[in-house]
Amino acid sequence: MSWLETLMPDEYVASIYEIDLERLWGRGIRLILTDLDNTLVPWNQPTVPESLTKWLKQAHDRGFHVCIVSNNTSGRVLEFAQLSGLPAVGAAKKPKPIGFQQALDRFQMDAKQAVMVGDQLFTDIRGGNRLGMYTVLVLPIEPNEWWGTRMVRNLERVTMPLLCARGLQRPNSLRR
Ligand SMILES: [Mg+2]
């Protein structure tokens, strides 16, 4: 897998609400691994919006397991996990395999049965791809971010055109 291939998401959508759950199910995916900050809620937001609660119910009703895999501190992640009722792996060290593997092991699933959803190419997408998971990139919910993330966004900005040149379709809302 070339460096660029590790960064290529299988799908790129505006938000989690645009994900076609039925299509994922049809691919044999049963476990949704998801990033937390700027994927489910804005960075460090401690509350669970109603829209997210509804989406989670929809996913659970369809039969999916949903588990947070986040690089944020265990404290932040566990607090959100309790509030949302979601299982979670905090301080996951994405893109390293360890956190993803913990989540897979918890549900006794193979990487091929899991999708990784996240807003960052270099952690969420790269990590998921390297394990052979299906990967879905979402737009970050808002620009407010941890300083380390803001630095990496510059790298994303130069990488994104390369991925688009290789056929990555940007979300409808970004197409003109
Ligand atoms: Mg994120």
Short mmCIF file of N, CA and C and ligand atoms in Angstrom, two decimals:
data_model
loop_
_atom_site.label_atom_id
_atom_site.label_comp_id
_atom_site.label_asym_id
_atom_site.label_seq_id
_atom_site.Cartn_x
_atom_site.Cartn_y
_atom_site.Cartn_z
N MET A 1 0.84 -1.19 0.00
CA MET A 1 0.00 0.00 0.00
C MET A 1 0.88 1.25 0.00
N SER A 2 0.71 2.10 -0.99
CA SER A 2 1.52 3.32 -1.05
C SER A 2 1.07 4.29 0.04
N TRP A 3 1.94 5.26 0.31
CA TRP A 3 1.63 6.24 1.36
C TRP A 3 0.29 6.92 1.08
N LEU A 4 0.08 7.26 -0.17
CA LEU A 4 -1.16 7.96 -0.52
C LEU A 4 -2.37 7.04 -0.38
N GLU A 5 -2.17 5.77 -0.72
CA GLU A 5 -3.28 4.81 -0.60
C GLU A 5 -3.73 4.64 0.85
N THR A 6 -2.79 4.75 1.80
CA THR A 6 -3.18 4.60 3.20
C THR A 6 -4.06 5.76 3.66
N LEU A 7 -4.04 6.85 2.91
CA LEU A 7 -4.82 8.03 3.29
C LEU A 7 -6.14 8.14 2.54
N MET A 8 -6.39 7.21 1.63
CA MET A 8 -7.58 7.29 0.78
C MET A 8 -8.80 6.68 1.46
N PRO A 9 -9.79 7.51 1.80
CA PRO A 9 -11.01 6.92 2.38
C PRO A 9 -11.84 6.22 1.32
N ASP A 10 -12.61 5.23 1.72
CA ASP A 10 -13.53 4.58 0.78
C ASP A 10 -14.70 5.48 0.44
N GLU A 11 -15.09 6.31 1.40
CA GLU A 11 -16.18 7.27 1.16
C GLU A 11 -15.84 8.58 1.86
N TYR A 12 -16.39 9.67 1.32
CA TYR A 12 -16.18 10.99 1.91
C TYR A 12 -17.54 11.67 1.91
N VAL A 13 -18.06 11.93 3.10
CA VAL A 13 -19.40 12.51 3.21
C VAL A 13 -19.36 13.73 4.15
N ALA A 14 -20.42 14.53 4.09
CA ALA A 14 -20.42 15.78 4.85
C ALA A 14 -20.48 15.53 6.36
N SER A 15 -21.22 14.52 6.79
CA SER A 15 -21.33 14.25 8.23
C SER A 15 -21.78 12.80 8.43
N ILE A 16 -21.76 12.37 9.68
CA ILE A 16 -22.19 10.99 9.97
C ILE A 16 -23.62 10.76 9.49
N TYR A 17 -24.41 11.83 9.46
CA TYR A 17 -25.82 11.68 9.09
C TYR A 17 -26.00 11.36 7.61
N GLU A 18 -24.95 11.55 6.84
CA GLU A 18 -24.99 11.24 5.39
C GLU A 18 -24.54 9.82 5.09
N ILE A 19 -24.08 9.11 6.10
CA ILE A 19 -23.59 7.74 5.85
C ILE A 19 -24.76 6.82 5.52
N ASP A 20 -24.59 6.05 4.46
CA ASP A 20 -25.61 5.09 4.04
C ASP A 20 -25.44 3.80 4.85
N LEU A 21 -26.16 3.72 5.97
CA LEU A 21 -26.01 2.58 6.87
C LEU A 21 -26.40 1.27 6.20
N GLU A 22 -27.42 1.36 5.35
CA GLU A 22 -27.90 0.16 4.66
C GLU A 22 -26.80 -0.42 3.76
N ARG A 23 -26.08 0.47 3.09
CA ARG A 23 -25.00 0.02 2.21
C ARG A 23 -23.86 -0.62 3.01
N LEU A 24 -23.56 -0.03 4.16
CA LEU A 24 -22.52 -0.62 5.02
C LEU A 24 -22.94 -2.02 5.46
N TRP A 25 -24.20 -2.14 5.84
CA TRP A 25 -24.72 -3.45 6.26
C TRP A 25 -24.58 -4.46 5.13
N GLY A 26 -24.89 -4.01 3.92
CA GLY A 26 -24.79 -4.87 2.75
C GLY A 26 -23.36 -5.32 2.46
N ARG A 27 -22.38 -4.52 2.91
CA ARG A 27 -20.97 -4.90 2.72
C ARG A 27 -20.50 -5.87 3.78
N GLY A 28 -21.39 -6.21 4.71
CA GLY A 28 -21.01 -7.14 5.78
C GLY A 28 -20.46 -6.44 7.01
N ILE A 29 -20.60 -5.14 7.05
CA ILE A 29 -20.08 -4.40 8.20
C ILE A 29 -21.08 -4.44 9.35
N ARG A 30 -20.58 -4.77 10.54
CA ARG A 30 -21.44 -4.91 11.71
C ARG A 30 -20.99 -4.02 12.86
N LEU A 31 -19.80 -3.47 12.75
CA LEU A 31 -19.25 -2.65 13.84
C LEU A 31 -18.84 -1.28 13.29
N ILE A 32 -19.42 -0.23 13.86
CA ILE A 32 -19.05 1.13 13.48
C ILE A 32 -18.08 1.67 14.53
N LEU A 33 -16.83 1.83 14.14
CA LEU A 33 -15.87 2.49 15.01
C LEU A 33 -15.86 3.96 14.60
N THR A 34 -15.96 4.83 15.57
CA THR A 34 -16.03 6.24 15.23
C THR A 34 -15.16 7.10 16.12
N ASP A 35 -14.56 8.09 15.48
CA ASP A 35 -13.85 9.13 16.18
C ASP A 35 -14.87 9.94 16.98
N LEU A 36 -14.40 10.69 17.96
CA LEU A 36 -15.31 11.49 18.79
C LEU A 36 -15.29 12.98 18.37
N ASP A 37 -14.16 13.63 18.62
CA ASP A 37 -14.10 15.08 18.45
C ASP A 37 -14.15 15.51 16.99
N ASN A 38 -15.10 16.37 16.70
CA ASN A 38 -15.34 16.90 15.37
C ASN A 38 -15.87 15.87 14.38
N THR A 39 -16.18 14.68 14.89
CA THR A 39 -16.89 13.67 14.08
C THR A 39 -18.30 13.48 14.64
N LEU A 40 -18.40 13.17 15.94
CA LEU A 40 -19.72 13.02 16.56
C LEU A 40 -20.22 14.34 17.13
N VAL A 41 -19.31 15.06 17.78
CA VAL A 41 -19.64 16.35 18.39
C VAL A 41 -18.45 17.30 18.23
N PRO A 42 -18.66 18.63 18.40
CA PRO A 42 -17.52 19.55 18.36
C PRO A 42 -16.47 19.17 19.41
N TRP A 43 -15.24 19.59 19.17
CA TRP A 43 -14.09 19.27 20.03
C TRP A 43 -14.40 19.57 21.49
N ASN A 44 -14.24 18.57 22.35
CA ASN A 44 -14.42 18.67 23.79
C ASN A 44 -15.85 19.02 24.24
N GLN A 45 -16.80 18.98 23.34
CA GLN A 45 -18.18 19.21 23.78
C GLN A 45 -18.64 18.05 24.65
N PRO A 46 -19.10 18.34 25.86
CA PRO A 46 -19.44 17.25 26.79
C PRO A 46 -20.87 16.75 26.68
N THR A 47 -21.68 17.34 25.81
CA THR A 47 -23.08 16.93 25.76
C THR A 47 -23.39 16.12 24.50
N VAL A 48 -24.47 15.36 24.55
CA VAL A 48 -24.88 14.52 23.42
C VAL A 48 -26.10 15.17 22.75
N PRO A 49 -25.94 15.69 21.53
CA PRO A 49 -27.07 16.32 20.87
C PRO A 49 -28.15 15.29 20.51
N GLU A 50 -29.38 15.78 20.43
CA GLU A 50 -30.51 14.90 20.15
C GLU A 50 -30.35 14.20 18.80
N SER A 51 -29.80 14.94 17.82
CA SER A 51 -29.60 14.36 16.49
C SER A 51 -28.69 13.14 16.56
N LEU A 52 -27.68 13.21 17.43
CA LEU A 52 -26.75 12.09 17.56
C LEU A 52 -27.45 10.91 18.23
N THR A 53 -28.21 11.19 19.26
CA THR A 53 -28.97 10.13 19.95
C THR A 53 -29.86 9.39 18.96
N LYS A 54 -30.52 10.15 18.10
CA LYS A 54 -31.40 9.55 17.09
C LYS A 54 -30.62 8.68 16.12
N TRP A 55 -29.47 9.21 15.67
CA TRP A 55 -28.64 8.48 14.71
C TRP A 55 -28.14 7.17 15.32
N LEU A 56 -27.74 7.25 16.59
CA LEU A 56 -27.23 6.05 17.26
C LEU A 56 -28.34 5.00 17.40
N LYS A 57 -29.55 5.47 17.69
CA LYS A 57 -30.67 4.54 17.82
C LYS A 57 -30.92 3.84 16.48
N GLN A 58 -30.85 4.65 15.42
CA GLN A 58 -31.05 4.11 14.07
C GLN A 58 -30.01 3.01 13.78
N ALA A 59 -28.76 3.30 14.10
CA ALA A 59 -27.68 2.34 13.85
C ALA A 59 -27.86 1.09 14.70
N HIS A 60 -28.18 1.29 15.97
CA HIS A 60 -28.36 0.14 16.86
C HIS A 60 -29.57 -0.69 16.44
N ASP A 61 -30.64 -0.02 16.06
CA ASP A 61 -31.85 -0.74 15.63
C ASP A 61 -31.57 -1.61 14.40
N ARG A 62 -30.69 -1.12 13.53
CA ARG A 62 -30.35 -1.88 12.33
C ARG A 62 -29.49 -3.10 12.66
N GLY A 63 -28.86 -3.06 13.86
CA GLY A 63 -28.06 -4.20 14.28
C GLY A 63 -26.57 -3.92 14.41
N PHE A 64 -26.17 -2.68 14.16
CA PHE A 64 -24.75 -2.33 14.28
C PHE A 64 -24.34 -2.18 15.75
N HIS A 65 -23.11 -2.53 16.04
CA HIS A 65 -22.45 -2.10 17.26
C HIS A 65 -21.76 -0.79 16.94
N VAL A 66 -21.73 0.13 17.89
CA VAL A 66 -21.03 1.41 17.69
C VAL A 66 -20.06 1.61 18.85
N CYS A 67 -18.82 1.94 18.52
CA CYS A 67 -17.79 2.12 19.56
C CYS A 67 -16.91 3.32 19.21
N ILE A 68 -16.69 4.17 20.19
CA ILE A 68 -15.82 5.33 19.99
C ILE A 68 -14.35 4.89 20.08
N VAL A 69 -13.53 5.37 19.15
CA VAL A 69 -12.08 5.19 19.23
C VAL A 69 -11.47 6.58 19.09
N SER A 70 -10.98 7.12 20.19
CA SER A 70 -10.55 8.53 20.22
C SER A 70 -9.14 8.68 20.78
N ASN A 71 -8.42 9.65 20.23
CA ASN A 71 -7.08 9.95 20.76
C ASN A 71 -7.14 10.94 21.93
N ASN A 72 -8.31 11.49 22.21
CA ASN A 72 -8.42 12.42 23.32
C ASN A 72 -8.19 11.67 24.63
N THR A 73 -8.01 12.41 25.72
CA THR A 73 -7.68 11.81 27.01
C THR A 73 -8.76 10.84 27.46
N SER A 74 -8.36 9.85 28.21
CA SER A 74 -9.30 8.85 28.70
C SER A 74 -10.43 9.50 29.48
N GLY A 75 -10.11 10.55 30.25
CA GLY A 75 -11.13 11.23 31.05
C GLY A 75 -12.24 11.79 30.19
N ARG A 76 -11.85 12.56 29.18
CA ARG A 76 -12.82 13.15 28.26
C ARG A 76 -13.65 12.06 27.58
N VAL A 77 -12.98 11.04 27.11
CA VAL A 77 -13.66 10.00 26.33
C VAL A 77 -14.60 9.18 27.22
N LEU A 78 -14.16 8.84 28.42
CA LEU A 78 -15.01 8.05 29.32
C LEU A 78 -16.24 8.84 29.75
N GLU A 79 -16.05 10.13 29.97
CA GLU A 79 -17.17 10.98 30.36
C GLU A 79 -18.23 10.98 29.25
N PHE A 80 -17.76 11.14 28.02
CA PHE A 80 -18.70 11.16 26.90
C PHE A 80 -19.32 9.78 26.69
N ALA A 81 -18.53 8.75 26.93
CA ALA A 81 -19.03 7.38 26.77
C ALA A 81 -20.18 7.13 27.74
N GLN A 82 -20.00 7.56 28.98
CA GLN A 82 -21.05 7.37 29.99
C GLN A 82 -22.31 8.12 29.61
N LEU A 83 -22.11 9.35 29.16
CA LEU A 83 -23.24 10.21 28.83
C LEU A 83 -24.04 9.65 27.64
N SER A 84 -23.31 9.12 26.66
CA SER A 84 -23.96 8.64 25.44
C SER A 84 -24.34 7.17 25.52
N GLY A 85 -23.80 6.48 26.52
CA GLY A 85 -24.05 5.05 26.63
C GLY A 85 -23.25 4.22 25.64
N LEU A 86 -22.26 4.84 25.00
CA LEU A 86 -21.46 4.13 24.01
C LEU A 86 -20.21 3.52 24.64
N PRO A 87 -19.82 2.33 24.19
CA PRO A 87 -18.51 1.83 24.58
C PRO A 87 -17.43 2.68 23.92
N ALA A 88 -16.25 2.74 24.51
CA ALA A 88 -15.23 3.64 23.97
C ALA A 88 -13.83 3.20 24.33
N VAL A 89 -12.90 3.51 23.43
CA VAL A 89 -11.47 3.37 23.69
C VAL A 89 -10.90 4.77 23.65
N GLY A 90 -10.36 5.25 24.77
CA GLY A 90 -9.75 6.58 24.83
C GLY A 90 -8.25 6.47 24.74
N ALA A 91 -7.57 7.62 24.55
CA ALA A 91 -6.11 7.64 24.39
C ALA A 91 -5.68 6.53 23.43
N ALA A 92 -6.34 6.45 22.27
CA ALA A 92 -6.23 5.29 21.38
C ALA A 92 -4.94 5.26 20.54
N LYS A 93 -4.23 6.38 20.50
CA LYS A 93 -2.96 6.45 19.74
C LYS A 93 -3.14 6.18 18.25
N LYS A 94 -4.30 6.55 17.69
CA LYS A 94 -4.47 6.42 16.23
C LYS A 94 -3.39 7.22 15.54
N PRO A 95 -2.76 6.83 14.44
CA PRO A 95 -3.17 5.70 13.60
C PRO A 95 -2.57 4.35 14.00
N LYS A 96 -1.92 4.26 15.19
CA LYS A 96 -1.38 2.95 15.58
C LYS A 96 -2.52 1.95 15.74
N PRO A 97 -2.23 0.68 15.51
CA PRO A 97 -3.30 -0.34 15.53
C PRO A 97 -3.89 -0.61 16.92
N ILE A 98 -3.17 -0.27 17.98
CA ILE A 98 -3.54 -0.76 19.32
C ILE A 98 -4.97 -0.43 19.75
N GLY A 99 -5.37 0.81 19.57
CA GLY A 99 -6.72 1.20 20.00
C GLY A 99 -7.80 0.56 19.16
N PHE A 100 -7.58 0.53 17.84
CA PHE A 100 -8.53 -0.13 16.94
C PHE A 100 -8.68 -1.60 17.33
N GLN A 101 -7.52 -2.23 17.59
CA GLN A 101 -7.52 -3.65 17.92
C GLN A 101 -8.29 -3.92 19.20
N GLN A 102 -8.12 -3.02 20.18
CA GLN A 102 -8.87 -3.17 21.44
C GLN A 102 -10.36 -3.18 21.17
N ALA A 103 -10.79 -2.27 20.29
CA ALA A 103 -12.22 -2.18 19.98
C ALA A 103 -12.69 -3.43 19.25
N LEU A 104 -11.91 -3.89 18.28
CA LEU A 104 -12.28 -5.12 17.54
C LEU A 104 -12.37 -6.31 18.48
N ASP A 105 -11.41 -6.40 19.37
CA ASP A 105 -11.37 -7.53 20.32
C ASP A 105 -12.60 -7.51 21.22
N ARG A 106 -12.99 -6.31 21.64
CA ARG A 106 -14.13 -6.19 22.55
C ARG A 106 -15.39 -6.79 21.93
N PHE A 107 -15.52 -6.64 20.61
CA PHE A 107 -16.71 -7.15 19.93
C PHE A 107 -16.44 -8.45 19.18
N GLN A 108 -15.22 -8.95 19.33
CA GLN A 108 -14.79 -10.17 18.65
C GLN A 108 -15.09 -10.10 17.16
N MET A 109 -14.66 -8.99 16.56
CA MET A 109 -14.89 -8.77 15.14
C MET A 109 -13.57 -8.68 14.41
N ASP A 110 -13.65 -9.02 13.15
CA ASP A 110 -12.54 -8.91 12.24
C ASP A 110 -12.54 -7.50 11.65
N ALA A 111 -11.36 -7.01 11.25
CA ALA A 111 -11.29 -5.66 10.67
C ALA A 111 -12.22 -5.51 9.47
N LYS A 112 -12.43 -6.60 8.73
CA LYS A 112 -13.29 -6.54 7.55
C LYS A 112 -14.76 -6.31 7.89
N GLN A 113 -15.12 -6.54 9.16
CA GLN A 113 -16.51 -6.33 9.59
C GLN A 113 -16.70 -4.94 10.20
N ALA A 114 -15.63 -4.12 10.14
CA ALA A 114 -15.69 -2.82 10.80
C ALA A 114 -15.49 -1.67 9.83
N VAL A 115 -16.14 -0.56 10.12
CA VAL A 115 -15.88 0.68 9.39
C VAL A 115 -15.27 1.65 10.39
N MET A 116 -14.29 2.42 9.94
CA MET A 116 -13.78 3.51 10.77
C MET A 116 -14.27 4.82 10.19
N VAL A 117 -14.96 5.59 11.02
CA VAL A 117 -15.50 6.89 10.62
C VAL A 117 -14.74 7.98 11.36
N GLY A 118 -14.26 8.99 10.63
CA GLY A 118 -13.56 10.06 11.32
C GLY A 118 -13.31 11.26 10.43
N ASP A 119 -12.86 12.35 11.04
CA ASP A 119 -12.68 13.60 10.30
C ASP A 119 -11.22 13.87 9.95
N GLN A 120 -10.31 12.95 10.32
CA GLN A 120 -8.90 13.21 10.06
C GLN A 120 -8.25 12.11 9.21
N LEU A 121 -7.58 12.55 8.14
CA LEU A 121 -6.90 11.62 7.24
C LEU A 121 -5.77 10.86 7.93
N PHE A 122 -4.96 11.57 8.71
CA PHE A 122 -3.71 10.99 9.20
C PHE A 122 -3.87 10.12 10.45
N THR A 123 -5.02 10.18 11.08
CA THR A 123 -5.26 9.33 12.25
C THR A 123 -6.37 8.33 11.95
N ASP A 124 -7.57 8.84 11.68
CA ASP A 124 -8.74 7.97 11.51
C ASP A 124 -8.65 7.12 10.25
N ILE A 125 -8.42 7.77 9.12
CA ILE A 125 -8.45 7.06 7.84
C ILE A 125 -7.21 6.20 7.67
N ARG A 126 -6.05 6.77 7.94
CA ARG A 126 -4.81 6.01 7.81
C ARG A 126 -4.83 4.78 8.70
N GLY A 127 -5.24 4.97 9.95
CA GLY A 127 -5.27 3.85 10.91
C GLY A 127 -6.23 2.76 10.46
N GLY A 128 -7.43 3.17 10.04
CA GLY A 128 -8.42 2.19 9.58
C GLY A 128 -7.94 1.44 8.36
N ASN A 129 -7.40 2.17 7.40
CA ASN A 129 -6.93 1.54 6.16
C ASN A 129 -5.82 0.53 6.42
N ARG A 130 -4.91 0.88 7.31
CA ARG A 130 -3.77 -0.01 7.55
C ARG A 130 -4.21 -1.34 8.15
N LEU A 131 -5.34 -1.33 8.85
CA LEU A 131 -5.86 -2.58 9.40
C LEU A 131 -6.78 -3.30 8.41
N GLY A 132 -7.04 -2.65 7.27
CA GLY A 132 -7.91 -3.27 6.27
C GLY A 132 -9.38 -3.01 6.50
N MET A 133 -9.69 -1.99 7.29
CA MET A 133 -11.10 -1.63 7.52
C MET A 133 -11.62 -0.79 6.37
N TYR A 134 -12.93 -0.76 6.25
CA TYR A 134 -13.61 0.19 5.38
C TYR A 134 -13.52 1.55 6.08
N THR A 135 -13.30 2.62 5.32
CA THR A 135 -13.10 3.92 5.98
C THR A 135 -14.00 4.99 5.39
N VAL A 136 -14.54 5.82 6.27
CA VAL A 136 -15.41 6.92 5.86
C VAL A 136 -14.90 8.22 6.47
N LEU A 137 -14.56 9.15 5.61
CA LEU A 137 -14.11 10.48 6.06
C LEU A 137 -15.32 11.41 6.13
N VAL A 138 -15.41 12.17 7.22
CA VAL A 138 -16.46 13.19 7.33
C VAL A 138 -15.80 14.57 7.46
N LEU A 139 -16.55 15.60 7.11
CA LEU A 139 -16.03 16.95 7.31
C LEU A 139 -16.00 17.25 8.81
N PRO A 140 -14.96 17.95 9.30
CA PRO A 140 -14.95 18.33 10.72
C PRO A 140 -16.16 19.21 11.03
N ILE A 141 -16.76 19.01 12.19
CA ILE A 141 -17.98 19.73 12.53
C ILE A 141 -17.74 21.24 12.62
N GLU A 142 -16.63 21.64 13.24
CA GLU A 142 -16.32 23.07 13.32
C GLU A 142 -14.82 23.30 13.35
N PRO A 143 -14.36 24.52 13.03
CA PRO A 143 -12.92 24.77 12.92
C PRO A 143 -12.17 24.76 14.25
N ASN A 144 -12.87 24.89 15.37
CA ASN A 144 -12.20 24.93 16.66
C ASN A 144 -11.60 23.56 17.00
N GLU A 145 -10.25 23.52 17.18
CA GLU A 145 -9.59 22.24 17.39
C GLU A 145 -8.37 22.35 18.30
N TRP A 146 -7.93 21.21 18.78
CA TRP A 146 -6.68 21.11 19.52
C TRP A 146 -5.55 21.62 18.63
N TRP A 147 -4.53 22.29 19.19
CA TRP A 147 -3.49 22.91 18.35
C TRP A 147 -2.75 21.89 17.50
N GLY A 148 -2.56 20.70 18.04
CA GLY A 148 -1.86 19.65 17.28
C GLY A 148 -2.64 19.26 16.03
N THR A 149 -3.94 19.21 16.19
CA THR A 149 -4.79 18.89 15.05
C THR A 149 -4.72 19.99 14.00
N ARG A 150 -4.69 21.25 14.47
CA ARG A 150 -4.66 22.35 13.52
C ARG A 150 -3.40 22.30 12.66
N MET A 151 -2.29 21.87 13.27
CA MET A 151 -1.04 21.73 12.51
C MET A 151 -1.21 20.68 11.40
N VAL A 152 -1.80 19.56 11.76
CA VAL A 152 -1.95 18.46 10.81
C VAL A 152 -2.91 18.82 9.68
N ARG A 153 -3.82 19.75 9.97
CA ARG A 153 -4.76 20.17 8.92
C ARG A 153 -4.02 20.77 7.72
N ASN A 154 -2.87 21.40 7.97
CA ASN A 154 -2.09 21.95 6.86
C ASN A 154 -1.62 20.83 5.93
N LEU A 155 -1.21 19.72 6.54
CA LEU A 155 -0.80 18.55 5.74
C LEU A 155 -1.99 17.99 4.97
N GLU A 156 -3.15 17.98 5.62
CA GLU A 156 -4.35 17.50 4.94
C GLU A 156 -4.66 18.37 3.72
N ARG A 157 -4.45 19.67 3.90
CA ARG A 157 -4.78 20.59 2.80
C ARG A 157 -3.94 20.32 1.55
N VAL A 158 -2.70 19.90 1.73
CA VAL A 158 -1.90 19.58 0.55
C VAL A 158 -2.16 18.16 0.04
N THR A 159 -2.64 17.30 0.92
CA THR A 159 -2.88 15.92 0.53
C THR A 159 -4.21 15.74 -0.21
N MET A 160 -5.19 16.52 0.21
CA MET A 160 -6.54 16.34 -0.34
C MET A 160 -6.60 16.45 -1.87
N PRO A 161 -5.93 17.45 -2.47
CA PRO A 161 -5.97 17.52 -3.94
C PRO A 161 -5.36 16.28 -4.60
N LEU A 162 -4.35 15.67 -3.97
CA LEU A 162 -3.74 14.46 -4.52
C LEU A 162 -4.75 13.31 -4.50
N LEU A 163 -5.51 13.23 -3.41
CA LEU A 163 -6.51 12.18 -3.30
C LEU A 163 -7.64 12.40 -4.30
N CYS A 164 -8.01 13.67 -4.46
CA CYS A 164 -9.08 13.98 -5.42
C CYS A 164 -8.63 13.65 -6.84
N ALA A 165 -7.35 13.89 -7.12
CA ALA A 165 -6.81 13.56 -8.44
C ALA A 165 -6.84 12.06 -8.69
N ARG A 166 -6.83 11.30 -7.60
CA ARG A 166 -6.90 9.84 -7.71
C ARG A 166 -8.33 9.32 -7.68
N GLY A 167 -9.27 10.24 -7.70
CA GLY A 167 -10.65 9.80 -7.83
C GLY A 167 -11.53 9.99 -6.61
N LEU A 168 -10.98 10.53 -5.51
CA LEU A 168 -11.81 10.76 -4.33
C LEU A 168 -12.86 11.82 -4.64
N GLN A 169 -14.12 11.48 -4.37
CA GLN A 169 -15.22 12.41 -4.59
C GLN A 169 -15.48 13.20 -3.33
N ARG A 170 -15.52 14.52 -3.45
CA ARG A 170 -15.81 15.33 -2.29
C ARG A 170 -17.32 15.32 -2.03
N PRO A 171 -17.71 15.58 -0.74
CA PRO A 171 -19.14 15.57 -0.43
C PRO A 171 -19.92 16.55 -1.31
N ASN A 172 -21.15 16.22 -1.58
CA ASN A 172 -21.99 17.06 -2.44
C ASN A 172 -21.98 18.53 -2.02
N SER A 173 -22.00 18.76 -0.72
CA SER A 173 -22.10 20.13 -0.22
C SER A 173 -20.86 20.96 -0.58
N LEU A 174 -19.75 20.29 -0.90
CA LEU A 174 -18.53 21.02 -1.26
C LEU A 174 -18.35 21.18 -2.76
N ARG A 175 -19.18 20.48 -3.52
CA ARG A 175 -19.04 20.55 -4.98
C ARG A 175 -19.78 21.74 -5.53
N ARG A 176 -19.16 22.35 -6.45
CA ARG A 176 -19.84 23.51 -7.06
C ARG A 176 -20.10 23.21 -8.53
MG MG B 1 -11.59 14.12 15.18
#
